[in-house]
Amino acid sequence: MSLTVVGSIAFDAVRTPFGERERMLGGAAVHFALAASFFDEVRVVGPVGDDFGEDEYAVLRDRGVVTDDIEQVAGGKTFFWSGVYSENLNARETLETELNVFEAFEPKLSDASRDCDVLFLANIVPDLQIGVREQCDKARFVALDSMDLWMNIARDSLDRAIRMVDCVILNDEELEQLTGRPNVLTAAREVLSWGPAAVVAKLGKYGAALVTADGFFALPAFPMETVVDPTGAGDSFAGGFVGYVAAHPGEEIAHGLLTRAMAYGTAIASYNVQEFGTERVARLTPDEIAGRVADLERMTRFEDMPVALRG
Ligand code: AMP
């Protein structure tokens, strides 16, 4: 079994109230792959430039991520993103996005990447997502992320891409923008009516909600006293969530499986935000993930003590 992800591989410059990094490894596909590597063999598809060196490859390879389909473009520069977070980390402003090697990127998948059992289309141009989805025609579970930019400038392609996947993972505001619906539940139900069997609404520091034809499920974010850098939290969540599905090849992909997947996504995302960039997840252990999932279960379970309600 294997899991393929296509998306950005980046250098990020980030400033948060806790400090800053001028150039750290990032990108949606990188954060996703590190998180998903705890569940399955992960293959990353995406371009990098000459500036992407052995140290960056090592972060991925040390977690067993297969980097054969990372295309190193001679003379090119790796995708660069910079952002700054507000005091309470609620808001993020993008300062710069340099597409660089992404501008002319055409995903070329090896046979092994194409044969994947599970596929994640991280946030990139929807036409590229469609191209990769068409190549991976054996995948039994395909999830997609996107952003407001593509809703604004490539709406038709994004709609087509969404109709080709099993699960859409977006933040609440993106879901509301996509559908024109005023809240997460109605927005998610609208997306379900277009074809996907599941919608995950990422709610930032409030957690995430899952909507399928069989119901609604929500988990709070793991309570943290200090969040150092939220960059990549959404992609780490997706890596844990989609990775958990990939780790259960014999199981029907139903509501129950996805609720458990949500716990793993939540646990790994909570580690991601404890340090800058990939720093914490790169040295995360399976025991630490299991511990946080168990803590989450304890925190969210309650015993009903029937009471005579006054009429
Ligand atoms: P997240 O915090 O989960 O939204 O993901 C942040 C990651 O997405 C960063 O590591 C960036 O390198 C990457 N990123 C930011 N903007 C874009 C974009 N327009 N396309 C693809 N990846 C992006």
Coordinates of C-alpha atoms and ligand atoms in Angstrom, one line a residue:
M1 CA 0.0 0.0 0.0
S2 CA 1.2 3.5 -0.5
L3 CA 0.2 7.1 -0.3
T4 CA 1.0 9.8 -2.8
V5 CA 0.9 13.5 -2.2
V6 CA 1.3 16.3 -4.7
G7 CA 1.8 19.9 -3.6
S8 CA 4.2 22.6 -2.6
I9 CA 7.6 21.9 -1.3
A10 CA 8.9 25.2 0.0
F11 CA 11.2 27.5 1.9
D12 CA 9.1 29.5 4.3
A13 CA 10.0 32.8 6.2
V14 CA 7.8 33.2 9.2
R15 CA 7.4 35.6 12.0
T16 CA 5.2 34.8 15.1
P17 CA 5.1 36.4 18.5
F18 CA 7.6 33.7 19.6
G19 CA 10.3 34.5 17.1
E20 CA 11.1 34.2 13.4
R21 CA 12.8 32.0 10.9
E22 CA 14.2 33.4 7.7
R23 CA 14.3 30.3 5.7
M24 CA 12.9 27.0 6.9
L25 CA 11.7 23.9 5.1
G26 CA 8.0 24.0 4.5
G27 CA 5.3 23.5 1.9
A28 CA 2.0 21.7 2.1
A29 CA 3.4 18.4 0.7
V30 CA 6.3 18.4 3.1
H31 CA 4.1 19.0 6.2
F32 CA 1.6 16.4 5.0
A33 CA 4.2 13.8 4.1
L34 CA 6.0 14.0 7.5
A35 CA 2.7 13.5 9.3
A36 CA 1.5 10.7 7.0
S37 CA 4.8 8.9 7.3
F38 CA 3.7 7.5 10.6
F39 CA 1.1 5.4 8.9
D40 CA 2.3 4.3 5.4
E41 CA 5.0 4.7 2.8
V42 CA 4.5 8.2 1.4
R43 CA 5.7 9.5 -2.0
V44 CA 6.0 13.2 -2.6
V45 CA 5.4 14.7 -6.0
G46 CA 6.5 18.3 -6.5
P47 CA 9.3 20.5 -7.9
V48 CA 12.3 22.1 -6.1
G49 CA 15.2 24.2 -7.3
D50 CA 19.0 24.0 -7.1
D51 CA 18.7 25.5 -3.6
F52 CA 17.0 22.4 -2.2
G53 CA 19.8 20.5 -0.7
E54 CA 20.7 17.3 1.1
D55 CA 19.7 18.7 4.5
E56 CA 16.1 19.3 3.2
Y57 CA 15.9 15.8 1.5
A58 CA 17.2 14.3 4.8
V59 CA 14.3 15.6 6.8
L60 CA 11.9 13.7 4.5
R61 CA 14.1 10.6 4.1
D62 CA 14.8 10.3 7.8
R63 CA 11.0 9.7 8.2
G64 CA 11.1 7.1 5.3
V65 CA 9.4 9.4 2.8
V66 CA 10.2 8.5 -0.8
T67 CA 11.6 11.5 -2.6
D68 CA 12.1 9.9 -6.1
D69 CA 9.3 12.0 -7.6
I70 CA 10.6 15.3 -6.3
E71 CA 11.7 17.0 -9.5
Q72 CA 14.9 19.1 -9.1
V73 CA 14.7 21.8 -11.8
A74 CA 18.2 22.8 -12.9
G75 CA 18.7 26.5 -12.6
G76 CA 15.4 26.9 -10.7
K77 CA 14.5 28.3 -7.3
T78 CA 12.3 26.5 -4.8
F79 CA 8.8 27.9 -4.1
F80 CA 9.1 30.6 -1.4
W81 CA 6.4 31.8 1.0
S82 CA 6.6 34.3 3.8
G83 CA 4.0 35.2 6.4
V84 CA 3.5 37.0 9.6
Y85 CA 1.1 36.0 12.4
S86 CA -0.9 38.3 14.7
E87 CA -0.3 38.6 18.5
N88 CA -2.9 36.0 19.3
L89 CA -1.9 33.8 16.3
N90 CA -5.5 34.0 15.0
A91 CA -4.7 35.8 11.8
R92 CA -2.0 35.3 9.3
E93 CA -0.9 37.7 6.6
T94 CA 1.0 36.5 3.5
L95 CA 3.8 38.8 2.8
E96 CA 5.3 37.1 -0.3
T97 CA 4.6 34.2 -2.5
E98 CA 7.3 33.4 -5.1
L99 CA 6.1 30.5 -7.3
N100 CA 9.5 30.0 -8.9
V101 CA 9.7 26.3 -10.1
F102 CA 6.0 25.9 -9.6
E103 CA 5.3 28.3 -12.5
A104 CA 6.1 25.7 -15.1
F105 CA 5.4 22.6 -13.1
E106 CA 3.8 19.6 -14.8
P107 CA 3.6 16.6 -12.5
K108 CA 5.3 13.5 -13.8
L109 CA 4.4 10.6 -11.7
S110 CA 6.4 7.4 -11.6
D111 CA 4.6 4.1 -11.8
A112 CA 4.9 3.7 -8.1
S113 CA 3.3 7.1 -7.4
R114 CA 0.5 6.4 -9.9
D115 CA -0.3 3.1 -8.3
C116 CA -1.0 4.6 -4.9
D117 CA -3.9 3.3 -2.8
V118 CA -4.6 6.7 -1.3
L119 CA -3.9 10.2 -2.8
F120 CA -3.7 13.7 -1.3
L121 CA -4.0 16.7 -3.6
A122 CA -2.5 19.5 -1.5
N123 CA -3.3 23.1 -2.2
I124 CA -2.1 23.8 -5.8
V125 CA -3.6 24.9 -9.1
P126 CA -6.8 22.9 -9.6
D127 CA -5.8 21.8 -13.1
L128 CA -2.7 20.1 -11.7
Q129 CA -4.9 18.4 -9.1
I130 CA -7.1 17.1 -11.9
G131 CA -4.1 15.9 -13.9
V132 CA -2.8 13.9 -11.0
R133 CA -6.2 12.6 -10.0
E134 CA -6.6 11.3 -13.5
Q135 CA -3.2 9.5 -13.4
C136 CA -4.0 7.8 -10.1
D137 CA -7.1 6.0 -11.3
K138 CA -6.7 3.1 -8.9
A139 CA -6.7 5.1 -5.7
R140 CA -9.5 4.0 -3.3
F141 CA -9.5 7.3 -1.3
V142 CA -8.6 10.8 -2.7
A143 CA -8.7 13.9 -0.6
L144 CA -8.2 17.5 -1.7
D145 CA -7.2 20.8 -0.1
S146 CA -7.5 24.2 -1.8
M147 CA -7.5 28.0 -1.0
D148 CA -9.4 31.2 -1.7
L149 CA -7.0 32.1 -4.5
W150 CA -8.3 29.2 -6.7
M151 CA -11.9 30.0 -5.8
N152 CA -11.3 33.5 -7.2
I153 CA -9.3 32.7 -10.3
A154 CA -9.9 29.1 -11.3
R155 CA -13.4 28.3 -10.0
D156 CA -14.5 26.0 -12.9
S157 CA -11.4 23.9 -12.6
L158 CA -11.7 23.7 -8.8
D159 CA -15.3 22.6 -9.1
R160 CA -14.2 19.8 -11.5
A161 CA -11.5 18.7 -9.2
I162 CA -13.9 18.6 -6.2
R163 CA -16.2 16.3 -8.2
M164 CA -13.4 13.9 -8.7
V165 CA -12.4 13.3 -5.0
D166 CA -13.8 11.4 -2.0
C167 CA -13.0 14.0 0.6
V168 CA -12.6 17.8 0.7
I169 CA -10.5 19.3 3.5
L170 CA -10.9 23.1 3.8
N171 CA -11.1 25.7 6.5
D172 CA -14.5 27.0 7.6
E173 CA -14.1 30.3 5.8
E174 CA -13.0 28.6 2.6
L175 CA -16.0 26.3 2.7
E176 CA -18.4 29.2 3.2
Q177 CA -16.8 31.1 0.3
L178 CA -16.9 28.1 -1.9
T179 CA -20.6 27.4 -1.4
G180 CA -22.0 30.8 -0.5
R181 CA -23.5 29.1 2.6
P182 CA -23.4 30.9 5.9
N183 CA -22.2 28.1 8.2
V184 CA -20.0 25.1 8.1
L185 CA -22.8 22.5 8.3
T186 CA -24.8 23.8 5.4
A187 CA -21.6 24.5 3.4
A188 CA -20.3 21.0 3.9
R189 CA -23.7 19.5 3.0
E190 CA -23.7 21.5 -0.2
V191 CA -20.2 20.1 -1.1
L192 CA -21.4 16.6 -0.3
S193 CA -24.2 17.1 -2.9
W194 CA -21.5 17.7 -5.6
G195 CA -20.1 14.2 -5.1
P196 CA -17.5 13.8 -2.3
A197 CA -18.5 11.4 0.5
A198 CA -16.8 13.4 3.2
V199 CA -16.0 17.0 4.1
V200 CA -13.6 18.1 6.8
A201 CA -13.9 21.7 8.0
K202 CA -10.7 22.9 9.7
L203 CA -11.6 25.3 12.4
G204 CA -8.1 26.6 13.3
K205 CA -7.5 26.7 17.0
Y206 CA -11.0 25.4 17.6
G207 CA -10.3 22.1 16.0
A208 CA -12.0 20.4 13.1
A209 CA -15.4 19.0 12.1
L210 CA -16.3 16.1 9.8
V211 CA -19.5 15.9 7.8
T212 CA -20.6 12.8 5.9
A213 CA -24.0 11.5 4.8
D214 CA -24.0 9.5 8.1
G215 CA -23.6 12.5 10.4
F216 CA -21.5 15.2 12.0
F217 CA -18.5 14.8 14.2
A218 CA -16.2 17.4 15.8
L219 CA -13.0 17.5 17.8
P220 CA -11.5 20.5 19.6
A221 CA -7.9 21.3 18.9
F222 CA -5.7 19.7 21.5
P223 CA -5.4 22.3 24.3
M224 CA -1.9 23.9 24.2
E225 CA -0.6 26.6 26.5
T226 CA 1.8 27.8 23.9
V227 CA 1.6 27.8 20.2
V228 CA 4.9 28.8 18.6
D229 CA 4.1 28.6 14.9
P230 CA 0.9 27.4 13.3
T231 CA 2.4 27.1 9.8
G232 CA 1.6 23.7 8.4
A233 CA -0.9 22.8 11.0
G234 CA -3.6 22.2 8.4
D235 CA -1.4 20.0 6.3
S236 CA -0.1 18.0 9.3
F237 CA -3.8 17.5 10.3
A238 CA -4.4 16.3 6.7
G239 CA -1.4 14.0 6.9
G240 CA -2.6 12.3 10.1
F241 CA -6.1 12.1 8.9
V242 CA -5.4 10.7 5.4
G243 CA -2.5 8.6 6.7
Y244 CA -4.8 6.9 9.1
V245 CA -7.2 6.0 6.3
A246 CA -4.2 4.6 4.3
A247 CA -3.2 2.5 7.2
H248 CA -6.6 0.7 7.1
P249 CA -6.6 -0.8 3.6
G250 CA -9.2 -3.5 4.4
E251 CA -11.7 -1.3 6.1
E252 CA -14.6 0.4 4.4
I253 CA -14.1 4.1 4.4
A254 CA -17.1 5.0 6.5
H255 CA -18.0 7.7 9.1
G256 CA -16.6 5.7 12.0
L257 CA -13.1 5.2 10.4
L258 CA -13.0 8.9 9.5
T259 CA -13.8 10.0 13.1
R260 CA -10.8 8.0 14.4
A261 CA -8.7 9.5 11.6
M262 CA -9.7 13.0 12.9
A263 CA -8.1 12.2 16.3
Y264 CA -4.8 11.3 14.6
G265 CA -4.9 14.4 12.5
T266 CA -5.6 16.5 15.6
A267 CA -2.9 14.9 17.6
I268 CA -0.1 15.4 15.0
A269 CA -1.2 19.0 14.2
S270 CA -0.9 19.8 17.9
Y271 CA 2.7 18.8 17.8
N272 CA 3.4 20.7 14.6
V273 CA 2.5 24.0 16.2
Q274 CA 4.8 23.6 19.2
E275 CA 7.9 24.6 17.3
F276 CA 8.7 26.3 14.0
G277 CA 8.1 24.7 10.7
T278 CA 8.8 20.9 10.6
E279 CA 11.1 21.0 13.6
R280 CA 8.8 19.2 16.1
V281 CA 7.1 16.7 13.8
A282 CA 10.5 15.7 12.3
R283 CA 11.5 14.2 15.7
L284 CA 8.0 13.0 16.8
T285 CA 7.6 9.4 17.9
P286 CA 4.7 7.0 17.5
D287 CA 4.4 6.8 21.3
E288 CA 3.9 10.5 21.5
I289 CA 1.2 10.4 18.9
A290 CA -0.6 7.5 20.6
G291 CA -0.4 9.3 24.0
R292 CA -2.0 12.5 22.7
V293 CA -4.8 10.5 20.9
A294 CA -5.5 8.8 24.3
D295 CA -5.5 12.1 26.0
L296 CA -7.9 13.5 23.4
E297 CA -10.2 10.6 23.9
R298 CA -10.3 11.2 27.7
M299 CA -10.9 14.9 27.2
T300 CA -13.8 14.5 24.8
R301 CA -15.7 11.6 26.4
F302 CA -18.4 12.3 28.9
E303 CA -20.7 10.0 30.8
D304 CA -24.3 10.8 30.7
M305 CA -26.0 10.8 34.1
P306 CA -29.7 10.8 33.3
V307 CA -31.5 13.6 35.1
A308 CA -35.2 14.3 35.4
L309 CA -35.5 17.3 33.2
R310 CA -38.1 19.8 34.3
G311 CA -40.9 20.3 31.8
Ligands
AMP1 P1 -1.0 25.7 6.3 O1 -0.4 26.5 7.5 O2 -1.4 24.4 6.7 O3 -2.0 26.5 5.6 O4 0.2 25.5 5.3 C1 1.3 26.4 5.1 C2 2.2 25.9 4.0 O5 1.6 26.1 2.8 C3 3.5 26.7 4.1 O6 4.6 25.8 4.4 C4 3.7 27.2 2.7 O7 4.9 27.0 2.1 C5 2.6 26.6 1.9 N1 1.9 27.6 1.0 C6 1.6 28.9 1.3 N2 1.0 29.5 0.2 C7 0.8 28.5 -0.7 C8 0.3 28.5 -2.1 N3 -0.2 29.6 -2.6 N4 0.4 27.3 -2.8 C9 0.9 26.3 -2.2 N5 1.4 26.2 -1.0 C10 1.4 27.3 -0.2

